[in-house]
Every structure is written in C-alpha cells, then in structure tokens.
Tab-separated table of C-alpha atoms in Angstrom:
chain	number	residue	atom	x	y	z
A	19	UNK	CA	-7.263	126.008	-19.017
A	20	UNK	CA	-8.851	122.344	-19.700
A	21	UNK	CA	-6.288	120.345	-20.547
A	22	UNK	CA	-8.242	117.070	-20.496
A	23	UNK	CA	-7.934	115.869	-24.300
A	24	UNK	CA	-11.074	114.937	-26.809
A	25	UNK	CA	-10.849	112.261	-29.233
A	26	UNK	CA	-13.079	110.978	-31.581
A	27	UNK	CA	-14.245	107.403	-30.672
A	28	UNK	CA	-11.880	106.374	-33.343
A	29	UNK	CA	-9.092	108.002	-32.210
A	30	UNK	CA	-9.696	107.116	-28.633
A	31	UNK	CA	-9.523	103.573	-29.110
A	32	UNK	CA	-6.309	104.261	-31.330
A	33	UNK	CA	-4.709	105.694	-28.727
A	34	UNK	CA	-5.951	103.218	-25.855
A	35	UNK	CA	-4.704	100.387	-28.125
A	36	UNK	CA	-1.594	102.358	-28.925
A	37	UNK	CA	-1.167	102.653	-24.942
A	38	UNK	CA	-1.629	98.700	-24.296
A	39	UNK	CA	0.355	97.933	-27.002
A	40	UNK	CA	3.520	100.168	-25.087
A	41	UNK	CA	2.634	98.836	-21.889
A	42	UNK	CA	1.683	95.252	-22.956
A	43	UNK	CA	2.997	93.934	-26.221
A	44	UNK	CA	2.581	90.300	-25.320
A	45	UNK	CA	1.295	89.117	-22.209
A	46	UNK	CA	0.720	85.755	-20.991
A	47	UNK	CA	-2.710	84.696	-18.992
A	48	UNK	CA	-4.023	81.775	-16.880
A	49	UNK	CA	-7.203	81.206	-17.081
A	50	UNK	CA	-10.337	78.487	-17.579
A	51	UNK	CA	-11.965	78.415	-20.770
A	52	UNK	CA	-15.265	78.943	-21.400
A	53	UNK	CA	-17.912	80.000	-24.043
A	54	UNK	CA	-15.913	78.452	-26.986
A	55	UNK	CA	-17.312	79.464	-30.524
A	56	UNK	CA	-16.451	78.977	-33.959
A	57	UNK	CA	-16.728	81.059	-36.837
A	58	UNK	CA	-16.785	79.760	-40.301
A	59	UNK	CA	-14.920	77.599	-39.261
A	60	UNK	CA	-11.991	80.032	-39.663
A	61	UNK	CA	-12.383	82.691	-36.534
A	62	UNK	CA	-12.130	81.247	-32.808
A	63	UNK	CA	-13.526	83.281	-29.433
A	64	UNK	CA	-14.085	82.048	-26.483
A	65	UNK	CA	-13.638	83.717	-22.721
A	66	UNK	CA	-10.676	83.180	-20.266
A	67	UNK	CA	-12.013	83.281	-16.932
A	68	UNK	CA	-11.206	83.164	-12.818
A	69	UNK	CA	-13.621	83.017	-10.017
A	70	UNK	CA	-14.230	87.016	-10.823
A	71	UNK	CA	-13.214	88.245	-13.778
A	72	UNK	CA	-13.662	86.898	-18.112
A	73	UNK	CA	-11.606	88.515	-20.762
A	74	UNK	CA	-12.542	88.170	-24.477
A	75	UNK	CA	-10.137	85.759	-26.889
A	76	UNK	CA	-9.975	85.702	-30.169
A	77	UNK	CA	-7.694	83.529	-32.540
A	78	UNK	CA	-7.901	82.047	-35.555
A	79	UNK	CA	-7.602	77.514	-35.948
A	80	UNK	CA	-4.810	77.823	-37.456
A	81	UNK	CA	-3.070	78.794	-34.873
A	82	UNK	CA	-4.629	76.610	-32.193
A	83	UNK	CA	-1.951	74.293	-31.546
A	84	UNK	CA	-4.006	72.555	-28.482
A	85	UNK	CA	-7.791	72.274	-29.024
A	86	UNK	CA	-9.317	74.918	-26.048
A	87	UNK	CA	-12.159	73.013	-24.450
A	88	UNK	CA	-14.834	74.383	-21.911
A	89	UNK	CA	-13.383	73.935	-18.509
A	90	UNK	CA	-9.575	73.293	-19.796
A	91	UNK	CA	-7.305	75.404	-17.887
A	92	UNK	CA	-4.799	77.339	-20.621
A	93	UNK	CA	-2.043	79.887	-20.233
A	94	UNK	CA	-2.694	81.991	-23.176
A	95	UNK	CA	-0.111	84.070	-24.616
A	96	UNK	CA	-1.263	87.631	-26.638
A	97	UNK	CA	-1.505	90.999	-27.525
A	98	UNK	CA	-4.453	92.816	-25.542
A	99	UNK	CA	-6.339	95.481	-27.569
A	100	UNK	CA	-9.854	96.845	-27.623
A	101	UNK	CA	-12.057	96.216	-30.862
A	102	UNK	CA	-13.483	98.825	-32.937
A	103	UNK	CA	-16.655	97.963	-30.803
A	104	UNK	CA	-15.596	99.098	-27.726
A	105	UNK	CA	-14.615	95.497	-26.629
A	106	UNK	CA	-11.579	94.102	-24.729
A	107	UNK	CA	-10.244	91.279	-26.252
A	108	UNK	CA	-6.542	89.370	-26.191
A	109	UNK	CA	-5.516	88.302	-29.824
A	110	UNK	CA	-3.852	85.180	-29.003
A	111	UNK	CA	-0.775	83.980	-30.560
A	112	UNK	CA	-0.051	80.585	-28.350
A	113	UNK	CA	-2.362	78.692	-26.001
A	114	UNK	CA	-1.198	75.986	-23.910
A	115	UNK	CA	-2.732	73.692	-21.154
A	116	UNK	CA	-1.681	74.403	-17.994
A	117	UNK	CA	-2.300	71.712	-15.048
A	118	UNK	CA	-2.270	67.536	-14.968
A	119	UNK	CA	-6.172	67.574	-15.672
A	120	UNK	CA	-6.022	70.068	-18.283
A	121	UNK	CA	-2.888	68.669	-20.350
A	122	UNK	CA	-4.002	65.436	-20.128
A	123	UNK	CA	-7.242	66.011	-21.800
A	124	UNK	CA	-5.377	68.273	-24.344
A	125	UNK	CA	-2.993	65.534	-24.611
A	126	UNK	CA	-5.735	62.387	-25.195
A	127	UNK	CA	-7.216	64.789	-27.663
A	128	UNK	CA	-4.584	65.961	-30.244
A	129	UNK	CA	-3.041	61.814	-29.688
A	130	UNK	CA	-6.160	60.568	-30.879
A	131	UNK	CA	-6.373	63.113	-33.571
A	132	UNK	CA	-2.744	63.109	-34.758
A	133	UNK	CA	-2.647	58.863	-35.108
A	134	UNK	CA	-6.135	58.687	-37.243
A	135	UNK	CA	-3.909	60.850	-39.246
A	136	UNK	CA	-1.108	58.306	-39.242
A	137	UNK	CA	1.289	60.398	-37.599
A	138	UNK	CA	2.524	57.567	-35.079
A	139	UNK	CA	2.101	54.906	-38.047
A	140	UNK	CA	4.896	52.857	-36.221
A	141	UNK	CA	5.481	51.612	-40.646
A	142	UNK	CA	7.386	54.723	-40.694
A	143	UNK	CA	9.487	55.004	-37.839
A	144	UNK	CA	13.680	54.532	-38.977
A	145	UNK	CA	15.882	52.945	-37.080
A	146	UNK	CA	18.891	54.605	-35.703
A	147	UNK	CA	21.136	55.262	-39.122
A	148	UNK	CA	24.531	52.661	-38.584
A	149	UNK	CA	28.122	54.409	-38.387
A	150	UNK	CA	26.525	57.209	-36.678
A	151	UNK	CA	29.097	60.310	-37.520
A	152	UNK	CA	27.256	63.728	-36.563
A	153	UNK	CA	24.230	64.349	-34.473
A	154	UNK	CA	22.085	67.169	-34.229
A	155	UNK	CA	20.969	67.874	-30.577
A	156	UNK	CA	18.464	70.402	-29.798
A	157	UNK	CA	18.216	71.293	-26.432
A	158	UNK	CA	18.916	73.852	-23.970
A	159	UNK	CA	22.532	74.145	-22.981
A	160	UNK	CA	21.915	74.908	-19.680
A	161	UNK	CA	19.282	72.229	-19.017
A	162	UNK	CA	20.405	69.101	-16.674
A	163	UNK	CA	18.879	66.483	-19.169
A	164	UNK	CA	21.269	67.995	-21.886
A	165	UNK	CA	24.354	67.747	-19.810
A	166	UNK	CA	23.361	64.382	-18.794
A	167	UNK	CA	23.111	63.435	-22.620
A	168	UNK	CA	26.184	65.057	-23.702
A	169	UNK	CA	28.076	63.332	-20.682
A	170	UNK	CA	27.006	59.895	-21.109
A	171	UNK	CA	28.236	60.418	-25.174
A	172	UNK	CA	31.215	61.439	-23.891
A	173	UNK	CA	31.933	58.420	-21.744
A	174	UNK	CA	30.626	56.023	-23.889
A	175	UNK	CA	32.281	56.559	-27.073
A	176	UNK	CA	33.914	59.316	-29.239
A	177	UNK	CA	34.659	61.105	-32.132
A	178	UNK	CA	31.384	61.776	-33.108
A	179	UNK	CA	29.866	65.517	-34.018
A	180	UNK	CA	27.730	67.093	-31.648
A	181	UNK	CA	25.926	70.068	-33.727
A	182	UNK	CA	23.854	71.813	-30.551
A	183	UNK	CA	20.671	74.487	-31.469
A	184	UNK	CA	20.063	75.569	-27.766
A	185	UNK	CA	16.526	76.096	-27.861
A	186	UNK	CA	13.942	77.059	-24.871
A	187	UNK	CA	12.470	73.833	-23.825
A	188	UNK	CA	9.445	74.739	-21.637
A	189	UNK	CA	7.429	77.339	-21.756
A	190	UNK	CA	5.167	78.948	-24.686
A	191	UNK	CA	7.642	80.243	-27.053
A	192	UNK	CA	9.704	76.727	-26.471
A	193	UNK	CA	7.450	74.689	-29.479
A	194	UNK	CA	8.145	77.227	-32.053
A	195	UNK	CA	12.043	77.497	-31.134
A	196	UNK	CA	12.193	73.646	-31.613
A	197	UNK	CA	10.034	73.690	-34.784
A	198	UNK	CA	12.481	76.034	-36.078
A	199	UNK	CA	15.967	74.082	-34.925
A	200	UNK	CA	14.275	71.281	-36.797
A	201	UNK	CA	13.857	73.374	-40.062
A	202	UNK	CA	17.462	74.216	-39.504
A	203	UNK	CA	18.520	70.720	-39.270
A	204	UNK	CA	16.380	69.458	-41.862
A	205	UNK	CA	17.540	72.364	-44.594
A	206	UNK	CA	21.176	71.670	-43.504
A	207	UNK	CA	21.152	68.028	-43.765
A	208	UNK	CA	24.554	67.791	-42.074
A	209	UNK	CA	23.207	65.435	-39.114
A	210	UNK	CA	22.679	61.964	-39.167
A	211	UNK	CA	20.135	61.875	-36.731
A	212	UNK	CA	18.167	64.706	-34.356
A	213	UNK	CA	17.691	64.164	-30.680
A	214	UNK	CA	16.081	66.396	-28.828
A	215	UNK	CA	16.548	65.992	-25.715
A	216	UNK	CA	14.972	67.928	-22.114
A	217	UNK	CA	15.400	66.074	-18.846
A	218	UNK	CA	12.225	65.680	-15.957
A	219	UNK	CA	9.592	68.386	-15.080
A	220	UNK	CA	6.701	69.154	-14.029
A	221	UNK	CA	3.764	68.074	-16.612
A	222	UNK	CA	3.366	71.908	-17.292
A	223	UNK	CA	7.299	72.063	-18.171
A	224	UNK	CA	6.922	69.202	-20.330
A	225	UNK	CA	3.662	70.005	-21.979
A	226	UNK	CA	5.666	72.433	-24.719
A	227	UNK	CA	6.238	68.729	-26.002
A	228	UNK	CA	2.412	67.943	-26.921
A	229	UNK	CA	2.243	71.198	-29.544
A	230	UNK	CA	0.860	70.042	-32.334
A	231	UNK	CA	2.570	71.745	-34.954
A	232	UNK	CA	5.693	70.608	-33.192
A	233	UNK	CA	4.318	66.910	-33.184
A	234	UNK	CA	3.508	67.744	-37.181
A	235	UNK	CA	7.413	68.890	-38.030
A	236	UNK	CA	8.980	65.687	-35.866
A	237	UNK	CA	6.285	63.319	-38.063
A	238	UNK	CA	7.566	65.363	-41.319
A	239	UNK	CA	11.094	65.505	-40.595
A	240	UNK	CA	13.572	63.928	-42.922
A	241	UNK	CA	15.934	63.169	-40.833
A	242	UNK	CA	15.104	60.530	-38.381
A	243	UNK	CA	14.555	61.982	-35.007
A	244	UNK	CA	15.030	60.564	-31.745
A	245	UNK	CA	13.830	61.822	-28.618
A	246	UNK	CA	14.720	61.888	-24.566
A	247	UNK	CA	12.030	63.576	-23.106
A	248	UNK	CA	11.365	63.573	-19.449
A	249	UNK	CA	11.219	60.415	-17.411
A	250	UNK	CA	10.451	56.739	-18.463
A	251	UNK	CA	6.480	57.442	-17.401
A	252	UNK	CA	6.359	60.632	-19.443
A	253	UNK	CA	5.102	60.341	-22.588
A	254	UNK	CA	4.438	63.195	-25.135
A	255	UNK	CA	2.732	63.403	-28.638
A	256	UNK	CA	6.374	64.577	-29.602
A	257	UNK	CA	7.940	60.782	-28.148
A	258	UNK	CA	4.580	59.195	-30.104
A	259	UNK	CA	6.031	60.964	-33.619
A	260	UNK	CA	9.493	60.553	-33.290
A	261	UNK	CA	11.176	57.380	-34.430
A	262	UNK	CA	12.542	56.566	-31.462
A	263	UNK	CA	11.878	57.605	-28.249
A	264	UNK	CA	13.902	56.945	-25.442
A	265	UNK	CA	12.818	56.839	-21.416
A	266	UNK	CA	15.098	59.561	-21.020
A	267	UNK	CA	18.161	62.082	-21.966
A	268	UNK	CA	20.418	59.782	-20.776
A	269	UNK	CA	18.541	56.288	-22.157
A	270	UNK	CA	18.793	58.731	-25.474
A	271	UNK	CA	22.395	58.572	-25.755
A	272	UNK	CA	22.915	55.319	-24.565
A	273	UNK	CA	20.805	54.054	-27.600
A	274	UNK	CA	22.809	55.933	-30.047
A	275	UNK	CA	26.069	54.959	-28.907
A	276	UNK	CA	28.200	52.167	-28.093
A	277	UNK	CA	29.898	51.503	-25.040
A	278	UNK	CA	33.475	52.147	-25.843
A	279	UNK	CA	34.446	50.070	-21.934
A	280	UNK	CA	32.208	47.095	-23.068
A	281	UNK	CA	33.682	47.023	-26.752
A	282	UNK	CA	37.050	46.727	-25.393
A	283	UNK	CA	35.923	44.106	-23.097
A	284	UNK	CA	34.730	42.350	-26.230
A	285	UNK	CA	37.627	42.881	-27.825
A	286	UNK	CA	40.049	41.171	-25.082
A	287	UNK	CA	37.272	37.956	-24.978
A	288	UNK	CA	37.239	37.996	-28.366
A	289	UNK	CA	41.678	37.367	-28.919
A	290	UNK	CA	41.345	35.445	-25.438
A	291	UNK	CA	38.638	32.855	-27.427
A	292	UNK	CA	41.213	33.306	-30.206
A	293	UNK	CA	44.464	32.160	-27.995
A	294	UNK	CA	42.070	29.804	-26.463
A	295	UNK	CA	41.044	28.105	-29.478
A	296	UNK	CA	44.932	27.585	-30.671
A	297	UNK	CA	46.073	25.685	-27.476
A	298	UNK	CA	42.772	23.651	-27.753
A	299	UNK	CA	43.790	22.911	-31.569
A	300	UNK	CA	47.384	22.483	-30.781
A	301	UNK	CA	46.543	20.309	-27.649
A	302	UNK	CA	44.125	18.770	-30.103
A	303	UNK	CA	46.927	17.696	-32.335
A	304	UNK	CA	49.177	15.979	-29.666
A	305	UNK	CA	46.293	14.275	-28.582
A	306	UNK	CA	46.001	13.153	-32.531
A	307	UNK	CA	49.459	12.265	-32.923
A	308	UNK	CA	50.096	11.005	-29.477
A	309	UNK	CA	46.906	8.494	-30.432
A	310	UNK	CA	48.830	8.337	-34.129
A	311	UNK	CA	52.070	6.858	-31.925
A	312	UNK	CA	49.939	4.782	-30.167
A	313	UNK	CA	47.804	3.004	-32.423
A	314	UNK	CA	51.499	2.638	-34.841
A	315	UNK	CA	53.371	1.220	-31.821
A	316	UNK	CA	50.449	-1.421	-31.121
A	317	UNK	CA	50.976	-2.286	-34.930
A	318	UNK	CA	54.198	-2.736	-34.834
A	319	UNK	CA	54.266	-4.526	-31.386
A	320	UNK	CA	51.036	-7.221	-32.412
A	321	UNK	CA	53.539	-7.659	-35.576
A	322	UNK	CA	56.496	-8.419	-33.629
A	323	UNK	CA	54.201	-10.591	-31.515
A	324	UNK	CA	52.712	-12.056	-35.047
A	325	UNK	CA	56.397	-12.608	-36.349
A	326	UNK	CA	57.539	-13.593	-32.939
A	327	UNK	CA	54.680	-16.695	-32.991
A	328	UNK	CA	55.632	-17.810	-36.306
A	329	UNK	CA	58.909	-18.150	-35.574
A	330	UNK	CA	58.509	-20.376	-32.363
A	331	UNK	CA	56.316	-22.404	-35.065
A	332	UNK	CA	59.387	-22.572	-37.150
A	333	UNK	CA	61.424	-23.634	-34.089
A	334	UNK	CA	59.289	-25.854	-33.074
A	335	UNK	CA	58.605	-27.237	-36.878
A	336	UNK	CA	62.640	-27.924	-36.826
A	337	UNK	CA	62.546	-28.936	-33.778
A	338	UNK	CA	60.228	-31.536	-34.696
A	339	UNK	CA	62.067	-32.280	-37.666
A	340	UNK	CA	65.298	-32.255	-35.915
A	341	UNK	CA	67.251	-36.115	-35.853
A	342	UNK	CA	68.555	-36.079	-32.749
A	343	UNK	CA	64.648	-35.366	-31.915
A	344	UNK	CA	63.845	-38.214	-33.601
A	345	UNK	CA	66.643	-40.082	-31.683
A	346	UNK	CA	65.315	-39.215	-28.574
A	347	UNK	CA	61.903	-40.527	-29.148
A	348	UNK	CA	63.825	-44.007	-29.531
A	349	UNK	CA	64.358	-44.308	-33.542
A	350	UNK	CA	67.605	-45.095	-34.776
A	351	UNK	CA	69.545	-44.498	-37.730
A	352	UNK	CA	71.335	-46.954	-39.474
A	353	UNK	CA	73.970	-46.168	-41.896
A	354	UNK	CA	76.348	-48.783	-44.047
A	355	UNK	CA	75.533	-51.436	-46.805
A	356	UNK	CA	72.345	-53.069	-46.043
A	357	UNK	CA	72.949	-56.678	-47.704
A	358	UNK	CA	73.788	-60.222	-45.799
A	359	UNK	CA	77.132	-60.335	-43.868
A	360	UNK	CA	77.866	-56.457	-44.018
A	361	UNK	CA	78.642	-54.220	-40.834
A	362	UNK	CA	76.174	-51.363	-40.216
A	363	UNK	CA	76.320	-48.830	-37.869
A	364	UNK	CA	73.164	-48.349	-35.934
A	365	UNK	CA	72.759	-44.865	-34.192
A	366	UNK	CA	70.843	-44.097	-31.060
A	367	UNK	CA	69.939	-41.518	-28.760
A	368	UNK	CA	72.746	-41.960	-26.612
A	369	UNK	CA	74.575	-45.235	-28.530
A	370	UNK	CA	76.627	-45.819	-32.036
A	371	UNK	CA	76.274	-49.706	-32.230
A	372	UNK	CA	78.201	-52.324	-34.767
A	373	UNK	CA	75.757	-54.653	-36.413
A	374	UNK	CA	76.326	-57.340	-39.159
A	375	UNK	CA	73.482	-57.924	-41.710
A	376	UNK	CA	72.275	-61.564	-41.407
A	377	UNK	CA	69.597	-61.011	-43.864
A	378	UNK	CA	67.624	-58.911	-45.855
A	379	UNK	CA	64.189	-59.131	-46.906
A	380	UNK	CA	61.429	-57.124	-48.179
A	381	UNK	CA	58.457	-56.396	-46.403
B	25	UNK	CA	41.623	53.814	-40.842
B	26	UNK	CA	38.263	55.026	-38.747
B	27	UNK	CA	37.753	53.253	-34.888
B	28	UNK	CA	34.653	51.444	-36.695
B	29	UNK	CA	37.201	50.371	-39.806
B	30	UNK	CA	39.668	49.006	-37.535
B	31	UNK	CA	37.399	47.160	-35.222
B	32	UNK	CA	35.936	45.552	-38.759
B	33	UNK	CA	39.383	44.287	-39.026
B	34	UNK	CA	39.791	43.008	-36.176
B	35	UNK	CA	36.588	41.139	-36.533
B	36	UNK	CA	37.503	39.836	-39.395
B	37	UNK	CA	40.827	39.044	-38.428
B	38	UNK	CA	39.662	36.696	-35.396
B	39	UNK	CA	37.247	35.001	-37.887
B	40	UNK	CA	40.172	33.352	-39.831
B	41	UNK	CA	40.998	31.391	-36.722
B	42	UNK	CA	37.480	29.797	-36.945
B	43	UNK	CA	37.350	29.347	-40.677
B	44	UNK	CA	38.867	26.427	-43.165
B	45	UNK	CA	42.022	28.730	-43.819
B	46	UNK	CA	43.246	28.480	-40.627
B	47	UNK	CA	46.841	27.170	-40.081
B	48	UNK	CA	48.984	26.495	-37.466
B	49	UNK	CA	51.928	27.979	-39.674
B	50	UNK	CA	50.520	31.580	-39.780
B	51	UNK	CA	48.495	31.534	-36.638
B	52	UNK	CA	50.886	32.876	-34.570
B	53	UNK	CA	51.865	35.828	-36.928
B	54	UNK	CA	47.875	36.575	-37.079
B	55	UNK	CA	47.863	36.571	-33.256
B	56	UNK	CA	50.476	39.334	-33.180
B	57	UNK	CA	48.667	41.012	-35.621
B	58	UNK	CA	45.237	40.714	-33.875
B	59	UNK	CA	46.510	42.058	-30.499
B	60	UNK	CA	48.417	45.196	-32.041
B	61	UNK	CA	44.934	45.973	-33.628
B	62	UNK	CA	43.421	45.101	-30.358
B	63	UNK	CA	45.585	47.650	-28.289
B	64	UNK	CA	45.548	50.281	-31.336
B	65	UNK	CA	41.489	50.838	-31.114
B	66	UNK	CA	42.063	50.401	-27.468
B	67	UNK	CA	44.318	53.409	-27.452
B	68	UNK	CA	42.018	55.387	-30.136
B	69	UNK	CA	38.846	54.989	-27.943
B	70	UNK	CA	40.735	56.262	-24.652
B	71	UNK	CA	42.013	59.178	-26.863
B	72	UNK	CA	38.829	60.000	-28.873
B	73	UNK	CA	36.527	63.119	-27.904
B	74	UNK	CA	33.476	64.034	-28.998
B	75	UNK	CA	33.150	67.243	-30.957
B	76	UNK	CA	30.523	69.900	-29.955
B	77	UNK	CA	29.440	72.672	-31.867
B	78	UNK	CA	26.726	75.161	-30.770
B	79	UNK	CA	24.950	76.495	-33.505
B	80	UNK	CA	25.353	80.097	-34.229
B	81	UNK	CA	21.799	80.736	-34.404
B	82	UNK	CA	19.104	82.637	-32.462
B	83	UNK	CA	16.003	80.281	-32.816
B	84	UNK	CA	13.977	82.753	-30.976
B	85	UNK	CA	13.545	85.002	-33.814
C-alpha cells in the first residue's frame, strides 16, 4: 500500500508552513542585502544573500528599525514560511547591522535622520534632577558595566534607591526589552532619573543601542535619562538622545553622585578654615588692643613729657624770679627807713651790711 | 534630618563665622556645634547603603 500522502497545493503549503513553523518559529540570519524594494510605501522585500545562496524578505517600514541598504550586512531575525505562490520567504520581525562597515553606515544614517527631526535638539536635554533619591537602572544584572555602576554608587555615596529592570543588552531582542523597561519606568514614575547602563563590546554588541525606536522612547521619555554606554569612543544614537551621556558605566555613576570621601574632606577644610579664621580674628584683636596700649601709653608718656617741660619752665620761671637769684647776679636789697641819717640794712649775695642814709634824692 | 539636610546645616552653620553676626562670645559654642554636625554626617555617610531593588518583571514578554 502507497502510503505517500496527496495534498492539494493549498494544503501542501499549509502543512510545509505548519512544519517550518514547528521546526523554526524564529530564526535569526546573516546575510548581505540586496535587491531592496518598496511597496506603497508600506510593504518592504529585498533578498538576504552569501556568496551562494538568496532568501526572500519581506517586512513592513514600520518595523524597520535600521534602514536595510544594498550591500549592508544585517542579521535578520524571522519566521520562515512559503507564500501562497510557491515562494520562500522570511517575514522579518527585527533587522540589525551586523559588522563595523555595516553599523556605521546604519548608524550615520538613522543620526542624520533622527536630529533633522530634533531628536538630539541639545534645548531639551535636563540636567541631572538635584537631591537625587531613587534611580531607575536598566541593565543586565549580570553584565560587568552594571556591577561596575552599582559599585562605584556604592562607594561613593549612599542611601539612595536603586530600582534595577535587568534587561538583555545586546543582541536583537535587547532594543525592545529596553523600550519596554523604559515604559515601565516612565508609567511608574517612581525614579528620579533612568540610566541605562552596558559596559564595552564589540560594535555588534553595542549596536542594539542605535535601534531607532529605542533612540525614539529615550528622546520621548519623561523622565530624564542618562546613559553609560560602552567606552568613552563609543557613541550610539541612544547616548545622542539621552540627556546625558556619560563615557562610561562607571563615568555614569560618578556623574550622578557625590563623593561621600571628598565631601568629608570638605567638611574637615571647611571647620579647619572655620578654627582658622577665629585665631586669625582673635590674634587680630591683640594685635588691635596691643596697638590700642601702645598708641595710649605714647599719650600718656608725650603728656608726662608735655607736663614734665612745663614744669622745668615753672622751675626755671621761679628760679628766675627767685631773690637770692637776684642776689647772686650782684643786686642787693636794702631794707630800713630810707631818709637822711637813718641805718639801712643792705643785703647781698653773701653780705648783710649797716649803712646810714646821708641823703636822699630823686632821680 | 536627611545626610543632604544636615550637611545644609552645616553649611550654613560655618557661614555665620564669615558673616556680620559673628561674635567672639558665641563662637566657641558654634564651633562645638559645627564639629558634632561634622562627625554626625561623617558617621551617617560611613553607615549609609544604597538600596537595590530588582524589578519583578519579565521584560522579555
């Protein structure tokens, strides 16, 4: 007995799709892209090709989150089916660029795009809110950059909220995962600020970071979003509409926090300015009243001095005025009745002589 | 009082010693006070953790 089965052409292709879709749901290939066309501007094929082989692709633009272009080299990620004509095509759900050439050009292409839309507008980038309490990371919790983030917050200052959505970050599905922790964040509102943060890779490991749509929902966000992507020289269309990007995970949470070992170092300059200052004042105001003393005892001694002079002017005044003075300089004084035939006494410096008045006349 | 709340004190407490009020009567009382303050948010920063929370949320699906 023939047990080969007979199907209808419908039914064959029902069951050869129904076959691919248990043996392949999704499946990811590399490829280069070629034959690119557009369909009312709604429907997108092109072929994904190697040095042998082509495979049909079909998407629609909505979904194209990096612009395909002829030559680019993509990872495409999809479900493979054949097409009521007989063809083999992948419906893709995700494409992404895959090698330096590829991703750049993808890159220049959506940055140039994205900032005539004003998505990079640096008008609209916030600053890092002040009194930072809670902080939304999203990450992956077993990525090096994240540890490196959460152990620099740690050292640097505390009490702080960490809220963590541990998200892929590389790969195709990683875009959408962040796209969605963002939603989360954004719906919650119970972060001050979002930091999403993945430390160095390759440029295909870091090219999750030029999605579009996840460059559209950092742009969009409402809470301000900071990011620590990769190395200093990496830079990403998610860095461009974030706004703040840091060189790195670790740059990342040195910019939101302070350095608790350098504010207590402040602290201690700061009281020893403070018990600095008070020995300068207090040495300031023994200067002041040692100067106070001095200037009073110069007073008081130019007075003395003053007094002192005008009382040797006194002396010597008396002195001056002083008979025996007189005396000395070789007057005399002569005391008794001054008329003819009285005695006088006539005093000198040294002598009392007895006179007799012969006669007296006037002059 | 929060770290941040305390270390706003303390700021504020050092600028008296720059500013017209200051007096040599009640400096040394606002020293003491300044340096307790000082070694209080000292104290709270050594102690203070960060809190993390992982979300309990599959963002695959």
């Amino acid at each position: 007995m023939d047990l080969t089965p007979r199907f209808s052409v419908s039914e064959f292709l029902e069951v050869v799709n129904q076959t691919l879709n248990y043996a392949f749901p999704t499946v990811e290939i590399e490829g280069e892209v070629s034959s690119i066309k557009t369909s009312k501007n709604k429907w997108v094929f092109f072929d994904l090709k190697d040095e042998e082989s082509t495979v049909n692709c079909f998407t629609t633009v909505f979904q194209l989150r990096t612009p395909p272009e002829e030559g680019m080299k993509i990872v495409v990620r999809g479900t493979p089916h054949l097409t009521k004509a007989g063809r083999f095509s992948i419906t893709i759900q995700k494409i992404m660029p895959v090698g330096e050439g590829s991703i750049k050009k993808a890159f220049e292409m959506l940055k140039e795009k994205l900032s005539k839309e004003g998505l990079f507008n640096p008008a609209k980038k916030r600053p890092i809110p002040d009194n930072l309490q809670t902080i939304g990371i999203i990450s992956s919790t077993t990525a090096a950059g994240y540890a490196d983030f959460c152990r620099i917050l740690n050292n640097r200052w505390g009490g702080l909220t960490l809220k963590v959505a541990n998200c892929g970050v590389q790969g195709l599905s990683a875009s959408d995962e962040i796209c969605k922790a963002l939603d989360y964040f954004n719906e919650e509102g119970a972060v001050d600020i979002i930091a999403i943060v993945r430390g160095g890779g390759s440029k295909d490991d870091l090219a999750v970071f030029n999605d579009e749509s996840l460059a559209r929902k950092i742009a969009s966000s409402r809470i301000p979003i900071i990011t620590g992507i990769g190395h200093e020289i990496d830079e990403s269309l998610a860095d461009l509409a974030a706004d703040i990007r840091a060189s790195t995970p670790t740059n990342a949470a040195e910019m939101l926090t302070r350095d608790k070992v350098a504010e207590i170092a402040n602290i201690h300059d700061n009281l020893s300015h403070v018990a600095q200052f008070i020995v300068h004042y207090t040495d300031t105001l023994k200067s002041t009243n040692i100067s106070a003393i001095t200037s009073i005892s110069g007073i008081i001694e130019a007075r003395i001095e003053n007094a002192k002079n005008e009382l040797r002017n006194q002396q010597k005044l008396l002195l001056s005025l002083n008979p025996e003075h007189v005396l000395k300089q070789g007057y005399a004084i002569l005391s008794g009745n001054l008329s003819p035939g009285s005695k006088i006494t006539i005093t000198t410096h040294d002598k009392l002589i007895e006179a007799k008045v012969e006669n007296v006349h006037k002059r | 009082m929060s770290i941040n709340d305390k270390i706003t004190k303390l700021n504020t407490a050092t600028q008296w010693f720059y500013s017209d009020d200051f007096n040599l009567d009640e400096a040394e009382t606002k020293y003491k006070e300044a340096f307790n303050l000082a070694k209080e948010i000292e104290k709270d920063l050594d102690e203070l953790k960060n809190h993390i929370e992982i979300i309990n949320k599959d963002f695959t699906k």
